[in-house]
Amino acid sequence: MSLQEKRLTEINDLLNKTGFMTTVDIAKNLQVSSMTIRRDLKKLEEQGKITRIYGGAQSNNQPESTTNEKLKKNITEKKEIAKLLANQIDNNSTIFLGAGTTLLMAVPLLVRKNLTFVTNSLPAFNEINKNDCRLLLTGGELHRNTEEFLGVKAENIFKGLNLDYALCSTNGISDNRVTTSTIPEGNIQNIAIEHSEKSFIIADHSKLNHSDIITFQRLDKFDCLVTDPEVTKEDITNYSRYIKMIY
């Protein structure tokens, strides 16, 4: 196997794992120049394995996981984050709860705090509704893969709302970029942030140093990043440049 063939295999494996990476991140990972990676990406695109996008590339074999698939991953870490997150939320607050599975795992702890919930997540709505909490569902068009409501109708509910916290999710964080898989998934979280006093981004350590196709917000625009105790010292040093970290 030639050096290029080896790189092509490694790049394809990386993109299948992460869904999307920037050219710079791939080059750093393989310790070669960005120019070399651009040539390799062109070759992979010709083979039909990836699609080049401005600044990087996405896998052609990486549909977004369903909610049920995501719930089975990193369960221990997500439970740790749920505890840390609940400790940051004041009783009697009004919160936006996004559609992430880590946020879903936090519901049993959050409902004890006499909160008012606004959510676009159907699974979160169903869990919260088992308890005596004030609860608003955005409505809108249901994105069946992640079971969240998206689009203009979902976004319109925020008009006139005053929130204490926006609890947001992500498919990957790379340096100062917080990413997701579609523009509507990012839009509704950005609108919730605009209507909130504080905003938290929630991500287990496996989502650090990875990117999805859409950057929807800068990391330093959030008040804090809540992750799990398995985060590495290197990642703490790196991401603490942009944001307060809770782990």
PDB file of N, CA, C and O in Angstrom, residues 128-186:
ATOM      1  N   ILE A 128     -40.672  14.832  30.820  1.00  0.00           N
ATOM      2  CA  ILE A 128     -41.044  15.924  31.728  1.00  0.00           C
ATOM      3  C   ILE A 128     -42.520  15.853  32.072  1.00  0.00           C
ATOM      4  O   ILE A 128     -42.934  16.121  33.208  1.00  0.00           O
ATOM      5  N   ASN A 129     -43.329  15.453  31.104  1.00  0.00           N
ATOM      6  CA  ASN A 129     -44.783  15.425  31.286  1.00  0.00           C
ATOM      7  C   ASN A 129     -45.236  14.375  32.300  1.00  0.00           C
ATOM      8  O   ASN A 129     -46.395  14.377  32.721  1.00  0.00           O
ATOM      9  N   LYS A 130     -44.340  13.491  32.712  1.00  0.00           N
ATOM     10  CA  LYS A 130     -44.660  12.524  33.769  1.00  0.00           C
ATOM     11  C   LYS A 130     -44.646  13.174  35.147  1.00  0.00           C
ATOM     12  O   LYS A 130     -45.020  12.548  36.137  1.00  0.00           O
ATOM     13  N   ASN A 131     -44.208  14.416  35.191  1.00  0.00           N
ATOM     14  CA  ASN A 131     -44.065  15.142  36.454  1.00  0.00           C
ATOM     15  C   ASN A 131     -44.933  16.401  36.440  1.00  0.00           C
ATOM     16  O   ASN A 131     -45.408  16.827  35.392  1.00  0.00           O
ATOM     17  N   ASP A 132     -45.100  16.987  37.609  1.00  0.00           N
ATOM     18  CA  ASP A 132     -45.956  18.174  37.734  1.00  0.00           C
ATOM     19  C   ASP A 132     -45.126  19.432  37.522  1.00  0.00           C
ATOM     20  O   ASP A 132     -44.834  20.186  38.445  1.00  0.00           O
ATOM     21  N   CYS A 133     -44.723  19.667  36.254  1.00  0.00           N
ATOM     22  CA  CYS A 133     -43.920  20.834  35.917  1.00  0.00           C
ATOM     23  C   CYS A 133     -44.658  21.657  34.859  1.00  0.00           C
ATOM     24  O   CYS A 133     -45.388  21.109  34.032  1.00  0.00           O
ATOM     25  N   ARG A 134     -44.444  22.966  34.901  1.00  0.00           N
ATOM     26  CA  ARG A 134     -44.954  23.788  33.814  1.00  0.00           C
ATOM     27  C   ARG A 134     -44.125  23.481  32.573  1.00  0.00           C
ATOM     28  O   ARG A 134     -42.894  23.472  32.622  1.00  0.00           O
ATOM     29  N   LEU A 135     -44.790  23.252  31.431  1.00  0.00           N
ATOM     30  CA  LEU A 135     -44.108  22.696  30.278  1.00  0.00           C
ATOM     31  C   LEU A 135     -44.665  23.258  28.984  1.00  0.00           C
ATOM     32  O   LEU A 135     -45.872  23.242  28.755  1.00  0.00           O
ATOM     33  N   LEU A 136     -43.765  23.793  28.138  1.00  0.00           N
ATOM     34  CA  LEU A 136     -44.130  24.289  26.819  1.00  0.00           C
ATOM     35  C   LEU A 136     -43.379  23.496  25.762  1.00  0.00           C
ATOM     36  O   LEU A 136     -42.153  23.360  25.827  1.00  0.00           O
ATOM     37  N   LEU A 137     -44.110  22.957  24.772  1.00  0.00           N
ATOM     38  CA  LEU A 137     -43.519  22.283  23.627  1.00  0.00           C
ATOM     39  C   LEU A 137     -43.580  23.229  22.439  1.00  0.00           C
ATOM     40  O   LEU A 137     -44.621  23.825  22.174  1.00  0.00           O
ATOM     41  N   THR A 138     -42.470  23.347  21.718  1.00  0.00           N
ATOM     42  CA  THR A 138     -42.427  24.335  20.642  1.00  0.00           C
ATOM     43  C   THR A 138     -43.403  24.029  19.521  1.00  0.00           C
ATOM     44  O   THR A 138     -43.953  24.941  18.905  1.00  0.00           O
ATOM     45  N   GLY A 139     -43.645  22.745  19.243  1.00  0.00           N
ATOM     46  CA  GLY A 139     -44.352  22.414  18.014  1.00  0.00           C
ATOM     47  C   GLY A 139     -43.439  22.669  16.822  1.00  0.00           C
ATOM     48  O   GLY A 139     -42.240  22.900  16.974  1.00  0.00           O
ATOM     49  N   GLY A 140     -43.993  22.631  15.623  1.00  0.00           N
ATOM     50  CA  GLY A 140     -43.192  22.773  14.423  1.00  0.00           C
ATOM     51  C   GLY A 140     -43.112  21.456  13.685  1.00  0.00           C
ATOM     52  O   GLY A 140     -43.856  20.513  13.965  1.00  0.00           O
ATOM     53  N   GLU A 141     -42.190  21.362  12.736  1.00  0.00           N
ATOM     54  CA  GLU A 141     -42.033  20.142  11.948  1.00  0.00           C
ATOM     55  C   GLU A 141     -41.121  19.165  12.681  1.00  0.00           C
ATOM     56  O   GLU A 141     -40.021  19.528  13.115  1.00  0.00           O
ATOM     57  N   LEU A 142     -41.562  17.912  12.814  1.00  0.00           N
ATOM     58  CA  LEU A 142     -40.794  16.903  13.537  1.00  0.00           C
ATOM     59  C   LEU A 142     -39.681  16.336  12.649  1.00  0.00           C
ATOM     60  O   LEU A 142     -39.935  15.811  11.565  1.00  0.00           O
ATOM     61  N   HIS A 143     -38.440  16.473  13.137  1.00  0.00           N
ATOM     62  CA  HIS A 143     -37.283  15.854  12.499  1.00  0.00           C
ATOM     63  C   HIS A 143     -37.168  14.449  13.089  1.00  0.00           C
ATOM     64  O   HIS A 143     -36.742  14.270  14.223  1.00  0.00           O
ATOM     65  N   ARG A 144     -37.589  13.428  12.335  1.00  0.00           N
ATOM     66  CA  ARG A 144     -37.827  12.108  12.912  1.00  0.00           C
ATOM     67  C   ARG A 144     -36.558  11.420  13.405  1.00  0.00           C
ATOM     68  O   ARG A 144     -36.602  10.629  14.350  1.00  0.00           O
ATOM     69  N   ASN A 145     -35.428  11.687  12.786  1.00  0.00           N
ATOM     70  CA  ASN A 145     -34.201  11.014  13.197  1.00  0.00           C
ATOM     71  C   ASN A 145     -33.822  11.361  14.634  1.00  0.00           C
ATOM     72  O   ASN A 145     -33.434  10.494  15.416  1.00  0.00           O
ATOM     73  N   THR A 146     -33.932  12.641  14.981  1.00  0.00           N
ATOM     74  CA  THR A 146     -33.569  13.088  16.329  1.00  0.00           C
ATOM     75  C   THR A 146     -34.785  13.392  17.200  1.00  0.00           C
ATOM     76  O   THR A 146     -34.631  13.767  18.352  1.00  0.00           O
ATOM     77  N   GLU A 147     -35.978  13.241  16.640  1.00  0.00           N
ATOM     78  CA  GLU A 147     -37.231  13.444  17.369  1.00  0.00           C
ATOM     79  C   GLU A 147     -37.312  14.841  17.987  1.00  0.00           C
ATOM     80  O   GLU A 147     -37.725  15.007  19.141  1.00  0.00           O
ATOM     81  N   GLU A 148     -36.923  15.839  17.203  1.00  0.00           N
ATOM     82  CA  GLU A 148     -37.033  17.221  17.664  1.00  0.00           C
ATOM     83  C   GLU A 148     -37.831  18.042  16.656  1.00  0.00           C
ATOM     84  O   GLU A 148     -37.828  17.756  15.462  1.00  0.00           O
ATOM     85  N   PHE A 149     -38.510  19.062  17.154  1.00  0.00           N
ATOM     86  CA  PHE A 149     -39.296  19.952  16.312  1.00  0.00           C
ATOM     87  C   PHE A 149     -38.423  21.110  15.856  1.00  0.00           C
ATOM     88  O   PHE A 149     -37.745  21.747  16.674  1.00  0.00           O
ATOM     89  N   LEU A 150     -38.470  21.389  14.556  1.00  0.00           N
ATOM     90  CA  LEU A 150     -37.601  22.399  13.967  1.00  0.00           C
ATOM     91  C   LEU A 150     -38.389  23.283  13.007  1.00  0.00           C
ATOM     92  O   LEU A 150     -39.533  22.999  12.677  1.00  0.00           O
ATOM     93  N   GLY A 151     -37.743  24.351  12.553  1.00  0.00           N
ATOM     94  CA  GLY A 151     -38.347  25.220  11.565  1.00  0.00           C
ATOM     95  C   GLY A 151     -38.947  26.481  12.158  1.00  0.00           C
ATOM     96  O   GLY A 151     -38.904  26.724  13.366  1.00  0.00           O
ATOM     97  N   VAL A 152     -39.524  27.314  11.298  1.00  0.00           N
ATOM     98  CA  VAL A 152     -40.030  28.628  11.687  1.00  0.00           C
ATOM     99  C   VAL A 152     -41.100  28.532  12.767  1.00  0.00           C
ATOM    100  O   VAL A 152     -41.111  29.310  13.722  1.00  0.00           O
ATOM    101  N   LYS A 153     -42.005  27.575  12.643  1.00  0.00           N
ATOM    102  CA  LYS A 153     -43.073  27.456  13.633  1.00  0.00           C
ATOM    103  C   LYS A 153     -42.512  27.120  15.016  1.00  0.00           C
ATOM    104  O   LYS A 153     -42.998  27.610  16.026  1.00  0.00           O
ATOM    105  N   ALA A 154     -41.500  26.258  15.068  1.00  0.00           N
ATOM    106  CA  ALA A 154     -40.857  25.944  16.337  1.00  0.00           C
ATOM    107  C   ALA A 154     -40.141  27.166  16.906  1.00  0.00           C
ATOM    108  O   ALA A 154     -40.174  27.416  18.121  1.00  0.00           O
ATOM    109  N   GLU A 155     -39.516  27.945  16.032  1.00  0.00           N
ATOM    110  CA  GLU A 155     -38.753  29.118  16.476  1.00  0.00           C
ATOM    111  C   GLU A 155     -39.656  30.248  16.970  1.00  0.00           C
ATOM    112  O   GLU A 155     -39.268  31.031  17.843  1.00  0.00           O
ATOM    113  N   ASN A 156     -40.868  30.321  16.427  1.00  0.00           N
ATOM    114  CA  ASN A 156     -41.762  31.432  16.775  1.00  0.00           C
ATOM    115  C   ASN A 156     -42.213  31.429  18.231  1.00  0.00           C
ATOM    116  O   ASN A 156     -42.618  32.472  18.756  1.00  0.00           O
ATOM    117  N   ILE A 157     -42.145  30.285  18.899  1.00  0.00           N
ATOM    118  CA  ILE A 157     -42.611  30.233  20.286  1.00  0.00           C
ATOM    119  C   ILE A 157     -41.772  31.117  21.200  1.00  0.00           C
ATOM    120  O   ILE A 157     -42.219  31.551  22.253  1.00  0.00           O
ATOM    121  N   PHE A 158     -40.544  31.429  20.783  1.00  0.00           N
ATOM    122  CA  PHE A 158     -39.646  32.183  21.652  1.00  0.00           C
ATOM    123  C   PHE A 158     -39.958  33.687  21.675  1.00  0.00           C
ATOM    124  O   PHE A 158     -39.430  34.402  22.533  1.00  0.00           O
ATOM    125  N   LYS A 159     -40.794  34.143  20.772  1.00  0.00           N
ATOM    126  CA  LYS A 159     -41.151  35.563  20.768  1.00  0.00           C
ATOM    127  C   LYS A 159     -41.816  35.939  22.088  1.00  0.00           C
ATOM    128  O   LYS A 159     -42.826  35.373  22.479  1.00  0.00           O
ATOM    129  N   GLY A 160     -41.203  36.886  22.793  1.00  0.00           N
ATOM    130  CA  GLY A 160     -41.754  37.338  24.063  1.00  0.00           C
ATOM    131  C   GLY A 160     -41.385  36.493  25.261  1.00  0.00           C
ATOM    132  O   GLY A 160     -41.733  36.850  26.394  1.00  0.00           O
ATOM    133  N   LEU A 161     -40.671  35.391  25.056  1.00  0.00           N
ATOM    134  CA  LEU A 161     -40.279  34.542  26.187  1.00  0.00           C
ATOM    135  C   LEU A 161     -39.015  35.087  26.854  1.00  0.00           C
ATOM    136  O   LEU A 161     -38.101  35.558  26.188  1.00  0.00           O
ATOM    137  N   ASN A 162     -38.974  34.977  28.170  1.00  0.00           N
ATOM    138  CA  ASN A 162     -37.793  35.356  28.948  1.00  0.00           C
ATOM    139  C   ASN A 162     -37.306  34.115  29.684  1.00  0.00           C
ATOM    140  O   ASN A 162     -37.980  33.627  30.587  1.00  0.00           O
ATOM    141  N   LEU A 163     -36.138  33.621  29.298  1.00  0.00           N
ATOM    142  CA  LEU A 163     -35.602  32.384  29.857  1.00  0.00           C
ATOM    143  C   LEU A 163     -34.403  32.681  30.756  1.00  0.00           C
ATOM    144  O   LEU A 163     -33.633  33.611  30.496  1.00  0.00           O
ATOM    145  N   ASP A 164     -34.248  31.867  31.777  1.00  0.00           N
ATOM    146  CA  ASP A 164     -33.059  31.983  32.627  1.00  0.00           C
ATOM    147  C   ASP A 164     -31.869  31.235  32.029  1.00  0.00           C
ATOM    148  O   ASP A 164     -30.734  31.709  32.087  1.00  0.00           O
ATOM    149  N   TYR A 165     -32.136  30.061  31.462  1.00  0.00           N
ATOM    150  CA  TYR A 165     -31.053  29.239  30.921  1.00  0.00           C
ATOM    151  C   TYR A 165     -31.459  28.641  29.579  1.00  0.00           C
ATOM    152  O   TYR A 165     -32.600  28.222  29.394  1.00  0.00           O
ATOM    153  N   ALA A 166     -30.497  28.577  28.674  1.00  0.00           N
ATOM    154  CA  ALA A 166     -30.626  27.775  27.462  1.00  0.00           C
ATOM    155  C   ALA A 166     -29.623  26.634  27.576  1.00  0.00           C
ATOM    156  O   ALA A 166     -28.417  26.868  27.672  1.00  0.00           O
ATOM    157  N   LEU A 167     -30.122  25.412  27.602  1.00  0.00           N
ATOM    158  CA  LEU A 167     -29.274  24.224  27.714  1.00  0.00           C
ATOM    159  C   LEU A 167     -29.210  23.584  26.332  1.00  0.00           C
ATOM    160  O   LEU A 167     -30.186  23.019  25.848  1.00  0.00           O
ATOM    161  N   CYS A 168     -28.044  23.686  25.707  1.00  0.00           N
ATOM    162  CA  CYS A 168     -27.901  23.340  24.294  1.00  0.00           C
ATOM    163  C   CYS A 168     -27.015  22.115  24.109  1.00  0.00           C
ATOM    164  O   CYS A 168     -26.162  21.806  24.943  1.00  0.00           O
ATOM    165  N   SER A 169     -27.206  21.452  22.973  1.00  0.00           N
ATOM    166  CA  SER A 169     -26.440  20.248  22.663  1.00  0.00           C
ATOM    167  C   SER A 169     -25.659  20.438  21.371  1.00  0.00           C
ATOM    168  O   SER A 169     -25.883  21.388  20.624  1.00  0.00           O
ATOM    169  N   THR A 170     -24.759  19.514  21.109  1.00  0.00           N
ATOM    170  CA  THR A 170     -23.898  19.609  19.935  1.00  0.00           C
ATOM    171  C   THR A 170     -23.466  18.228  19.490  1.00  0.00           C
ATOM    172  O   THR A 170     -23.424  17.290  20.296  1.00  0.00           O
ATOM    173  N   ASN A 171     -23.122  18.104  18.212  1.00  0.00           N
ATOM    174  CA  ASN A 171     -22.549  16.865  17.692  1.00  0.00           C
ATOM    175  C   ASN A 171     -21.029  16.873  17.721  1.00  0.00           C
ATOM    176  O   ASN A 171     -20.397  15.848  17.471  1.00  0.00           O
ATOM    177  N   GLY A 172     -20.433  18.033  17.997  1.00  0.00           N
ATOM    178  CA  GLY A 172     -18.983  18.095  18.062  1.00  0.00           C
ATOM    179  C   GLY A 172     -18.499  19.506  18.291  1.00  0.00           C
ATOM    180  O   GLY A 172     -19.110  20.468  17.840  1.00  0.00           O
ATOM    181  N   ILE A 173     -17.388  19.626  19.028  1.00  0.00           N
ATOM    182  CA  ILE A 173     -16.759  20.915  19.303  1.00  0.00           C
ATOM    183  C   ILE A 173     -15.300  20.831  18.866  1.00  0.00           C
ATOM    184  O   ILE A 173     -14.579  19.919  19.273  1.00  0.00           O
ATOM    185  N   SER A 174     -14.878  21.779  18.056  1.00  0.00           N
ATOM    186  CA  SER A 174     -13.497  21.832  17.600  1.00  0.00           C
ATOM    187  C   SER A 174     -12.988  23.254  17.779  1.00  0.00           C
ATOM    188  O   SER A 174     -13.489  24.184  17.138  1.00  0.00           O
ATOM    189  N   ASP A 175     -12.024  23.424  18.677  1.00  0.00           N
ATOM    190  CA  ASP A 175     -11.526  24.752  19.024  1.00  0.00           C
ATOM    191  C   ASP A 175     -12.707  25.659  19.401  1.00  0.00           C
ATOM    192  O   ASP A 175     -13.460  25.312  20.293  1.00  0.00           O
ATOM    193  N   ASN A 176     -12.903  26.765  18.696  1.00  0.00           N
ATOM    194  CA  ASN A 176     -13.958  27.707  19.101  1.00  0.00           C
ATOM    195  C   ASN A 176     -15.250  27.491  18.313  1.00  0.00           C
ATOM    196  O   ASN A 176     -16.116  28.365  18.294  1.00  0.00           O
ATOM    197  N   ARG A 177     -15.402  26.341  17.690  1.00  0.00           N
ATOM    198  CA  ARG A 177     -16.566  26.067  16.842  1.00  0.00           C
ATOM    199  C   ARG A 177     -17.454  25.001  17.482  1.00  0.00           C
ATOM    200  O   ARG A 177     -16.972  23.918  17.832  1.00  0.00           O
ATOM    201  N   VAL A 178     -18.734  25.318  17.605  1.00  0.00           N
ATOM    202  CA  VAL A 178     -19.723  24.365  18.112  1.00  0.00           C
ATOM    203  C   VAL A 178     -20.582  23.955  16.926  1.00  0.00           C
ATOM    204  O   VAL A 178     -21.158  24.805  16.238  1.00  0.00           O
ATOM    205  N   THR A 179     -20.694  22.654  16.677  1.00  0.00           N
ATOM    206  CA  THR A 179     -21.252  22.188  15.407  1.00  0.00           C
ATOM    207  C   THR A 179     -22.455  21.274  15.580  1.00  0.00           C
ATOM    208  O   THR A 179     -22.673  20.685  16.636  1.00  0.00           O
ATOM    209  N   THR A 180     -23.219  21.161  14.496  1.00  0.00           N
ATOM    210  CA  THR A 180     -24.359  20.258  14.439  1.00  0.00           C
ATOM    211  C   THR A 180     -24.535  19.811  12.988  1.00  0.00           C
ATOM    212  O   THR A 180     -23.747  20.186  12.117  1.00  0.00           O
ATOM    213  N   SER A 181     -25.571  19.003  12.728  1.00  0.00           N
ATOM    214  CA  SER A 181     -25.675  18.387  11.405  1.00  0.00           C
ATOM    215  C   SER A 181     -26.536  19.156  10.416  1.00  0.00           C
ATOM    216  O   SER A 181     -26.408  18.976   9.205  1.00  0.00           O
ATOM    217  N   THR A 182     -27.455  20.015  10.900  1.00  0.00           N
ATOM    218  CA  THR A 182     -28.302  20.778   9.981  1.00  0.00           C
ATOM    219  C   THR A 182     -28.459  22.211  10.483  1.00  0.00           C
ATOM    220  O   THR A 182     -28.369  22.478  11.689  1.00  0.00           O
ATOM    221  N   ILE A 183     -28.727  23.119   9.556  1.00  0.00           N
ATOM    222  CA  ILE A 183     -28.918  24.526   9.919  1.00  0.00           C
ATOM    223  C   ILE A 183     -30.107  24.712  10.859  1.00  0.00           C
ATOM    224  O   ILE A 183     -29.990  25.445  11.856  1.00  0.00           O
ATOM    225  N   PRO A 184     -31.272  24.087  10.617  1.00  0.00           N
ATOM    226  CA  PRO A 184     -32.402  24.285  11.542  1.00  0.00           C
ATOM    227  C   PRO A 184     -32.102  23.844  12.979  1.00  0.00           C
ATOM    228  O   PRO A 184     -32.581  24.473  13.929  1.00  0.00           O
ATOM    229  N   GLU A 185     -31.302  22.772  13.156  1.00  0.00           N
ATOM    230  CA  GLU A 185     -30.940  22.333  14.505  1.00  0.00           C
ATOM    231  C   GLU A 185     -30.141  23.417  15.229  1.00  0.00           C
ATOM    232  O   GLU A 185     -30.277  23.601  16.443  1.00  0.00           O
ATOM    233  N   GLY A 186     -29.282  24.106  14.491  1.00  0.00           N
ATOM    234  CA  GLY A 186     -28.523  25.195  15.090  1.00  0.00           C
ATOM    235  C   GLY A 186     -29.354  26.439  15.304  1.00  0.00           C
ATOM    236  O   GLY A 186     -29.231  27.118  16.330  1.00  0.00           O
TER     237      GLY A 186
END
